[in-house]
């Protein structure tokens, strides 16, 4: 039998409620029926982002609004500070480069969180930095950056905004945008929002909107000002991914029904169970000091090829986990638990890990990891 499971940090598994809604006949995006859905989505997104400001929706993958957060906030000659602790941090630098923005990188060892003191130091010695670009959760390493502390620092600088790619943070752990003073917060549909890929979200603080006012970098599709005007009329500037919007209304309803606090606690529990089982199996965590509750990066034991282990997950069990990229290639597997996951999902994936490790000759007693997970899940 051919049954498949996604445990990759995007795309993630989808609830039947969402899938069924998206299978309904398509409607037209300039009709009142769609505007009503749009209006409900706007409210749901404000709840999710914990902001009073508008959350813009673009039909694109997450990277689209990352690009928009450079082209809409900065102007020619502006400088940026980029936290590079993995593949997604590197992407901020690549986008800046594409727009001719000079950036100062803070290179963080993979698997580590950035030290906020380094940001303070960089801002003090480079007063021309207009924006700090970071991830909330660096999906490529499984590490979480200290967003609250970074926000506290950046908020002291009138002429600098803080931009957070929270694509695997929103709906996973607490990131109260308004309360912490995060200027720009970004998410995407295929992670904790329990949707297929295709939508990207961005919210801006009042301070960030002032930067948008004066920005002179080229932009067309990802024009935040234009999209804000459209959103206020429950419209998109261009044809949106209509079926995804219909699914989004449903997933936002599910999140609201569970409640944000409960959503965060569920993620914490699943992540803790995964980490506990990894440790019980004698495996290492790739980001032990500041692990994200979105995804657990597991160090593959010496002598076991990580690429092969990842492939066997799929061949034997139909489970997709993620491998490592670049310097982590072959060294880690990443098990996601963001979005539509519950306790027994983790038991299943850990059990599969055990069976594969056993077959590959790694010495341990079967059930060790599952037991450790169960102990956390029963708390
Ligand atoms: C998935 C992800 C993105 C977006 O990638 P897309 O492929 O463009 O959707 C960006 N940042 C992080 C941290 C991610 O996990």
Short mmCIF file of C-alpha atoms and ligand atoms in Angstrom, two decimals:
data_model
loop_
_atom_site.label_atom_id
_atom_site.label_comp_id
_atom_site.label_asym_id
_atom_site.label_seq_id
_atom_site.Cartn_x
_atom_site.Cartn_y
_atom_site.Cartn_z
CA UNK A 1 0.00 0.00 0.00
CA UNK A 2 1.17 3.46 -0.82
CA UNK A 3 0.62 5.86 2.08
CA UNK A 4 2.70 9.00 2.31
CA UNK A 5 3.62 11.36 5.13
CA UNK A 6 5.38 14.71 5.05
CA UNK A 7 7.73 15.50 7.90
CA UNK A 8 9.66 18.15 5.98
CA UNK A 9 9.80 21.75 7.22
CA UNK A 10 7.63 22.86 4.33
CA UNK A 11 5.56 21.72 2.66
CA UNK A 12 3.81 20.14 5.61
CA UNK A 13 0.77 17.87 5.97
CA UNK A 14 -2.69 19.34 5.48
CA UNK A 15 -5.92 18.94 7.46
CA UNK A 16 -8.87 17.37 5.63
CA UNK A 17 -10.95 20.47 6.47
CA UNK A 18 -8.56 22.60 4.42
CA UNK A 19 -8.20 20.12 1.57
CA UNK A 20 -11.95 19.78 1.14
CA UNK A 21 -12.50 23.54 1.02
CA UNK A 22 -9.85 23.90 -1.65
CA UNK A 23 -11.55 21.24 -3.75
CA UNK A 24 -14.73 23.33 -4.07
CA UNK A 25 -15.50 24.95 -7.43
CA UNK A 26 -13.46 28.10 -7.94
CA UNK A 27 -15.08 31.51 -7.52
CA UNK A 28 -14.22 34.87 -9.03
CA UNK A 29 -11.93 37.14 -7.05
CA UNK A 30 -13.79 40.37 -7.84
CA UNK A 31 -17.14 39.15 -6.52
CA UNK A 32 -18.60 39.90 -3.07
CA UNK A 33 -18.40 36.23 -2.15
CA UNK A 34 -14.62 36.37 -2.32
CA UNK A 35 -14.41 39.77 -0.62
CA UNK A 36 -16.24 38.31 2.34
CA UNK A 37 -13.65 35.55 2.61
CA UNK A 38 -10.88 38.12 2.25
CA UNK A 39 -12.31 40.20 5.09
CA UNK A 40 -12.37 37.21 7.42
CA UNK A 41 -8.82 36.26 6.43
CA UNK A 42 -7.58 39.78 7.23
CA UNK A 43 -8.90 39.48 10.77
CA UNK A 44 -7.54 35.95 11.17
CA UNK A 45 -4.08 36.99 10.04
CA UNK A 46 -4.01 39.93 12.47
CA UNK A 47 -4.80 37.47 15.25
CA UNK A 48 -2.06 35.11 14.09
CA UNK A 49 0.56 37.86 13.68
CA UNK A 50 -0.57 39.54 16.92
CA UNK A 51 -0.77 42.94 15.25
CA UNK A 52 -3.32 45.67 14.70
CA UNK A 53 -1.73 46.49 11.34
CA UNK A 54 -2.63 44.98 8.01
CA UNK A 55 -1.06 41.65 7.00
CA UNK A 56 -0.48 41.71 3.23
CA UNK A 57 -0.99 38.55 1.20
CA UNK A 58 0.91 37.79 -1.98
CA UNK A 59 0.52 34.84 -4.30
CA UNK A 60 4.12 33.61 -4.25
CA UNK A 61 6.40 31.43 -2.20
CA UNK A 62 7.88 32.95 0.95
CA UNK A 63 10.92 34.28 -0.83
CA UNK A 64 8.71 36.69 -2.78
CA UNK A 65 7.93 38.78 0.28
CA UNK A 66 11.50 38.44 1.53
CA UNK A 67 12.47 40.17 -1.70
CA UNK A 68 9.67 42.69 -1.14
CA UNK A 69 11.03 43.40 2.34
CA UNK A 70 14.24 44.60 0.71
CA UNK A 71 12.79 46.41 -2.33
CA UNK A 72 10.05 48.19 -0.34
CA UNK A 73 11.99 49.22 2.74
CA UNK A 74 15.34 50.35 1.45
CA UNK A 75 16.60 53.02 -0.90
CA UNK A 76 19.67 53.27 -3.09
CA UNK A 77 22.76 53.68 -0.96
CA UNK A 78 21.16 52.22 2.19
CA UNK A 79 23.08 49.61 4.14
CA UNK A 80 21.72 46.43 5.69
CA UNK A 81 22.80 44.08 8.44
CA UNK A 82 22.24 40.41 7.64
CA UNK A 83 22.26 37.59 10.20
CA UNK A 84 23.64 34.56 8.36
CA UNK A 85 23.25 31.38 10.36
CA UNK A 86 22.14 29.07 7.56
CA UNK A 87 20.66 28.86 4.07
CA UNK A 88 17.85 31.30 4.73
CA UNK A 89 20.11 33.86 6.34
CA UNK A 90 22.29 33.62 3.25
CA UNK A 91 19.21 34.32 1.15
CA UNK A 92 18.80 37.75 2.77
CA UNK A 93 22.31 38.57 1.60
CA UNK A 94 21.61 37.30 -1.92
CA UNK A 95 18.48 39.46 -2.19
CA UNK A 96 20.34 42.55 -0.95
CA UNK A 97 23.04 41.87 -3.52
CA UNK A 98 20.46 41.58 -6.33
CA UNK A 99 19.18 45.06 -5.43
CA UNK A 100 22.65 46.59 -5.13
CA UNK A 101 22.30 46.98 -1.35
CA UNK A 102 25.57 46.81 0.51
CA UNK A 103 25.22 44.54 3.51
CA UNK A 104 27.26 43.71 6.55
CA UNK A 105 26.94 40.03 7.43
CA UNK A 106 26.98 38.63 10.93
CA UNK A 107 28.04 35.06 10.28
CA UNK A 108 26.75 32.65 12.89
CA UNK A 109 28.03 29.07 13.12
CA UNK A 110 25.42 26.71 11.74
CA UNK A 111 23.24 25.36 14.51
CA UNK A 112 23.86 28.39 16.73
CA UNK A 113 21.70 31.40 17.54
CA UNK A 114 23.02 34.90 16.93
CA UNK A 115 24.38 36.77 19.94
CA UNK A 116 22.35 40.01 20.20
CA UNK A 117 25.44 41.83 21.47
CA UNK A 118 26.94 41.47 18.00
CA UNK A 119 23.95 43.30 16.55
CA UNK A 120 24.31 46.10 19.08
CA UNK A 121 27.97 46.39 18.19
CA UNK A 122 27.33 46.42 14.44
CA UNK A 123 24.64 49.10 14.75
CA UNK A 124 26.86 51.27 16.92
CA UNK A 125 29.79 51.12 14.55
CA UNK A 126 27.74 51.48 11.35
CA UNK A 127 25.16 54.23 11.83
CA UNK A 128 24.17 53.94 8.17
CA UNK A 129 22.50 50.52 8.64
CA UNK A 130 18.83 51.01 7.78
CA UNK A 131 17.57 47.45 8.25
CA UNK A 132 18.46 44.29 10.17
CA UNK A 133 17.46 41.10 8.39
CA UNK A 134 17.11 37.87 10.34
CA UNK A 135 15.19 34.61 10.65
CA UNK A 136 13.09 33.75 13.69
CA UNK A 137 13.79 30.09 13.11
CA UNK A 138 16.63 29.10 10.73
CA UNK A 139 14.99 26.11 9.10
CA UNK A 140 18.21 24.78 7.57
CA UNK A 141 19.84 24.23 10.98
CA UNK A 142 16.88 24.00 13.37
CA UNK A 143 18.13 26.94 15.44
CA UNK A 144 16.00 29.74 16.84
CA UNK A 145 17.26 33.33 17.04
CA UNK A 146 16.49 35.59 20.05
CA UNK A 147 13.94 37.84 18.35
CA UNK A 148 12.72 39.62 21.45
CA UNK A 149 16.25 40.66 22.44
CA UNK A 150 17.10 41.77 18.89
CA UNK A 151 13.89 43.81 18.71
CA UNK A 152 14.79 45.55 21.98
CA UNK A 153 18.10 46.62 20.49
CA UNK A 154 16.83 47.72 17.07
CA UNK A 155 13.95 49.66 18.63
CA UNK A 156 16.47 52.09 20.10
CA UNK A 157 17.45 53.17 16.58
CA UNK A 158 15.01 55.60 14.97
CA UNK A 159 16.49 55.08 11.50
CA UNK A 160 16.71 51.27 11.50
CA UNK A 161 14.03 48.63 11.10
CA UNK A 162 14.07 44.99 12.01
CA UNK A 163 12.86 42.46 9.45
CA UNK A 164 12.04 38.93 10.62
CA UNK A 165 11.59 36.00 8.29
CA UNK A 166 9.28 34.03 10.58
CA UNK A 167 8.23 31.58 7.91
CA UNK A 168 8.83 28.73 10.37
CA UNK A 169 8.11 30.88 13.44
CA UNK A 170 4.59 32.23 12.96
CA UNK A 171 2.06 29.77 14.36
CA UNK A 172 4.87 27.78 16.01
CA UNK A 173 6.10 29.93 18.90
CA UNK A 174 5.19 33.29 20.37
CA UNK A 175 6.22 36.31 18.25
CA UNK A 176 3.90 39.11 19.38
CA UNK A 177 4.67 41.63 16.70
CA UNK A 178 3.21 44.78 18.23
CA UNK A 179 4.18 43.97 21.80
CA UNK A 180 7.83 43.28 20.98
CA UNK A 181 8.13 46.01 18.38
CA UNK A 182 8.99 43.79 15.43
CA UNK A 183 8.90 46.08 12.38
CA UNK A 184 8.41 43.58 9.59
CA UNK A 185 7.17 40.03 10.08
CA UNK A 186 7.00 37.49 7.26
CA UNK A 187 5.38 34.10 6.83
CA UNK A 188 4.45 31.62 4.11
CA UNK A 189 1.57 29.23 3.57
CA UNK A 190 3.31 25.84 3.39
CA UNK A 191 4.62 25.70 6.96
CA UNK A 192 2.60 26.17 10.17
CA UNK A 193 -0.37 27.59 8.26
CA UNK A 194 -1.31 24.10 7.08
CA UNK A 195 -1.71 25.06 3.42
CA UNK A 196 0.01 24.13 0.18
CA UNK A 197 2.80 26.45 -1.01
CA UNK A 198 1.70 29.55 -2.88
CA UNK A 199 0.91 32.34 -0.42
CA UNK A 200 3.29 34.70 1.37
CA UNK A 201 2.43 37.13 4.15
CA UNK A 202 4.02 40.29 5.45
CA UNK A 203 3.01 42.76 8.16
CA UNK A 204 4.66 46.13 8.77
CA UNK A 205 4.83 48.40 11.82
CA UNK A 206 4.01 52.10 11.52
CA UNK A 207 7.75 52.78 11.63
CA UNK A 208 8.34 50.35 8.73
CA UNK A 209 5.58 51.97 6.66
CA UNK A 210 7.53 55.26 6.87
CA UNK A 211 10.50 53.47 5.29
CA UNK A 212 8.18 52.22 2.53
CA UNK A 213 7.06 55.81 1.87
CA UNK A 214 10.56 56.95 1.01
CA UNK A 215 11.95 53.77 -0.58
CA UNK A 216 13.15 54.26 -4.16
CA UNK A 217 14.25 50.74 -5.14
CA UNK A 218 12.43 49.27 -8.17
CA UNK A 219 9.35 47.14 -7.47
CA UNK A 220 6.24 46.13 -9.31
CA UNK A 221 4.46 42.92 -8.30
CA UNK A 222 5.71 43.03 -4.71
CA UNK A 223 4.63 46.64 -4.16
CA UNK A 224 3.55 46.85 -0.50
CA UNK A 225 1.85 50.25 -0.81
CA UNK A 226 -0.23 49.14 -3.76
CA UNK A 227 -1.15 45.89 -2.01
CA UNK A 228 -2.16 47.70 1.18
CA UNK A 229 -4.64 49.83 -0.77
CA UNK A 230 -6.10 46.70 -2.37
CA UNK A 231 -6.29 44.80 0.92
CA UNK A 232 -8.24 47.62 2.53
CA UNK A 233 -10.88 46.98 -0.13
CA UNK A 234 -10.73 43.19 0.51
CA UNK A 235 -8.99 42.76 -2.81
CA UNK A 236 -5.66 41.70 -4.24
CA UNK A 237 -3.94 43.87 -6.82
CA UNK A 238 -3.66 40.90 -9.19
CA UNK A 239 -5.37 37.53 -9.50
CA UNK A 240 -4.70 35.75 -6.21
CA UNK A 241 -4.44 31.98 -5.68
CA UNK A 242 -8.18 31.88 -5.03
CA UNK A 243 -8.39 28.27 -3.86
CA UNK A 244 -5.56 28.85 -1.41
CA UNK A 245 -7.44 31.82 0.05
CA UNK A 246 -10.45 29.60 0.59
CA UNK A 247 -8.18 27.07 2.30
CA UNK A 248 -6.53 29.83 4.32
CA UNK A 249 -9.85 30.95 5.76
CA UNK A 250 -10.32 27.40 6.99
CA UNK A 251 -6.82 26.98 8.44
CA UNK A 252 -7.11 30.34 10.23
CA UNK A 253 -10.41 29.16 11.69
CA UNK A 254 -8.69 26.00 12.93
CA UNK A 255 -5.90 28.04 14.53
CA UNK A 256 -8.33 30.39 16.21
CA UNK A 257 -10.45 27.51 17.46
CA UNK A 258 -7.43 25.85 19.06
CA UNK A 259 -6.15 29.22 20.31
CA UNK A 260 -2.66 30.63 19.74
CA UNK A 261 -1.43 29.74 23.21
CA UNK A 262 -2.52 26.11 22.77
CA UNK A 263 -0.95 26.03 19.31
CA UNK A 264 2.39 27.16 20.77
CA UNK A 265 2.16 24.62 23.59
CA UNK A 266 1.41 21.80 21.18
CA UNK A 267 4.46 22.65 19.09
CA UNK A 268 6.62 22.85 22.18
CA UNK A 269 5.48 19.43 23.32
CA UNK A 270 6.04 17.77 19.94
CA UNK A 271 9.47 19.36 19.64
CA UNK A 272 10.42 18.39 23.18
CA UNK A 273 9.34 14.80 22.59
CA UNK A 274 11.42 14.66 19.42
CA UNK A 275 14.47 16.09 21.15
CA UNK A 276 14.07 13.73 24.09
CA UNK A 277 13.94 10.70 21.83
CA UNK A 278 16.97 11.86 19.85
CA UNK A 279 18.96 12.19 23.06
CA UNK A 280 17.73 8.85 24.39
CA UNK A 281 18.95 7.21 21.19
CA UNK A 282 22.38 8.69 21.80
CA UNK A 283 22.15 10.95 18.76
CA UNK A 284 23.10 14.60 18.83
CA UNK A 285 21.03 17.69 18.14
CA UNK A 286 22.45 20.00 15.48
CA UNK A 287 21.14 23.06 17.35
CA UNK A 288 21.30 21.95 20.99
CA UNK A 289 21.53 25.37 22.67
CA UNK A 290 18.67 27.20 21.00
CA UNK A 291 16.46 24.67 19.23
CA UNK A 292 13.42 25.80 17.28
CA UNK A 293 10.11 24.10 17.96
CA UNK A 294 9.45 24.07 14.20
CA UNK A 295 11.96 21.44 13.17
CA UNK A 296 14.48 19.19 14.89
CA UNK A 297 17.81 18.72 13.15
CA UNK A 298 19.24 15.36 14.19
CA UNK A 299 22.92 14.55 13.81
CA UNK A 300 23.33 11.31 11.92
CA UNK A 301 25.68 8.98 13.82
CA UNK A 302 29.22 8.38 12.62
CA UNK A 303 29.38 5.77 9.86
CA UNK A 304 25.78 6.18 8.73
CA UNK A 305 25.29 8.14 5.51
CA UNK A 306 22.65 10.80 6.13
CA UNK A 307 21.53 10.97 2.52
CA UNK A 308 20.84 7.27 2.48
CA UNK A 309 18.96 7.41 5.78
CA UNK A 310 16.75 10.18 4.43
CA UNK A 311 16.01 8.20 1.26
CA UNK A 312 15.20 5.06 3.24
CA UNK A 313 12.56 6.95 5.21
CA UNK A 314 10.72 7.40 1.96
CA UNK A 315 11.46 4.04 0.37
CA UNK A 316 10.48 1.96 3.40
CA UNK A 317 7.78 4.07 5.03
CA UNK A 318 6.65 6.75 2.55
CA UNK A 319 7.91 9.39 5.00
CA UNK A 320 9.60 12.52 3.70
CA UNK A 321 12.07 14.08 6.12
CA UNK A 322 14.58 16.72 5.05
CA UNK A 323 18.31 16.20 4.79
CA UNK A 324 21.03 18.75 5.41
CA UNK A 325 22.16 21.39 2.92
CA UNK A 326 25.69 22.57 2.08
CA UNK A 327 28.00 22.04 5.05
CA UNK A 328 25.31 19.96 6.81
CA UNK A 329 24.72 17.73 3.78
CA UNK A 330 24.75 14.06 4.73
CA UNK A 331 25.31 14.97 8.38
CA UNK A 332 21.78 15.68 9.57
CA UNK A 333 18.19 14.80 8.96
CA UNK A 334 15.52 17.31 9.82
CA UNK A 335 12.20 16.19 11.25
CA UNK A 336 9.48 18.83 11.12
CA UNK A 337 6.66 19.22 13.60
CA UNK A 338 5.10 22.50 12.54
CA UNK A 339 1.52 22.84 11.52
CA UNK A 340 -0.86 19.92 11.34
CA UNK A 341 0.92 17.50 13.68
CA UNK A 342 -0.25 15.78 16.81
CA UNK A 343 1.41 13.62 19.46
CA UNK A 344 1.18 10.24 17.75
CA UNK A 345 2.63 11.63 14.54
CA UNK A 346 5.90 12.05 16.39
CA UNK A 347 5.75 8.53 17.80
CA UNK A 348 5.39 7.26 14.26
CA UNK A 349 8.31 9.16 12.80
CA UNK A 350 10.58 8.27 15.73
CA UNK A 351 9.60 4.63 15.42
CA UNK A 352 10.54 4.74 11.73
CA UNK A 353 13.86 6.35 12.64
CA UNK A 354 14.56 3.54 15.08
CA UNK A 355 13.76 0.79 12.60
CA UNK A 356 15.99 2.37 9.96
CA UNK A 357 18.89 2.94 12.33
CA UNK A 358 18.61 -0.67 13.49
CA UNK A 359 18.76 -1.94 9.94
CA UNK A 360 21.73 0.28 9.22
CA UNK A 361 23.63 -1.26 12.10
CA UNK A 362 23.48 1.52 14.69
CA UNK A 363 23.59 -0.12 18.14
CA UNK A 364 20.74 0.65 20.57
CA UNK A 365 17.71 -1.05 22.05
CA UNK A 366 14.55 -0.76 19.94
CA UNK A 367 11.91 1.38 21.62
CA UNK A 368 14.38 3.62 23.45
CA UNK A 369 13.46 6.72 21.46
CA UNK A 370 9.75 5.99 21.37
CA UNK A 371 9.73 5.50 25.13
CA UNK A 372 11.42 8.85 25.72
CA UNK A 373 8.94 10.55 23.40
CA UNK A 374 5.98 8.93 25.11
CA UNK A 375 7.19 10.08 28.48
CA UNK A 376 7.20 13.68 27.30
CA UNK A 377 3.88 13.34 25.47
CA UNK A 378 2.13 11.92 28.54
CA UNK A 379 3.13 14.88 30.72
C1 LIG B 1 10.55 27.84 3.79
C2 LIG B 1 11.29 29.04 4.22
C3 LIG B 1 11.39 30.18 3.42
C4 LIG B 1 10.66 30.36 2.12
O1 LIG B 1 11.04 29.57 1.14
P1 LIG B 1 10.13 29.49 -0.16
O2 LIG B 1 10.65 28.27 -0.80
O3 LIG B 1 10.37 30.71 -0.93
O4 LIG B 1 8.70 29.40 0.30
C5 LIG B 1 12.08 31.27 3.89
N1 LIG B 1 12.64 31.25 5.10
C6 LIG B 1 12.56 30.19 5.93
C7 LIG B 1 13.19 30.27 7.27
C8 LIG B 1 11.88 29.04 5.51
O5 LIG B 1 11.79 28.00 6.33
#
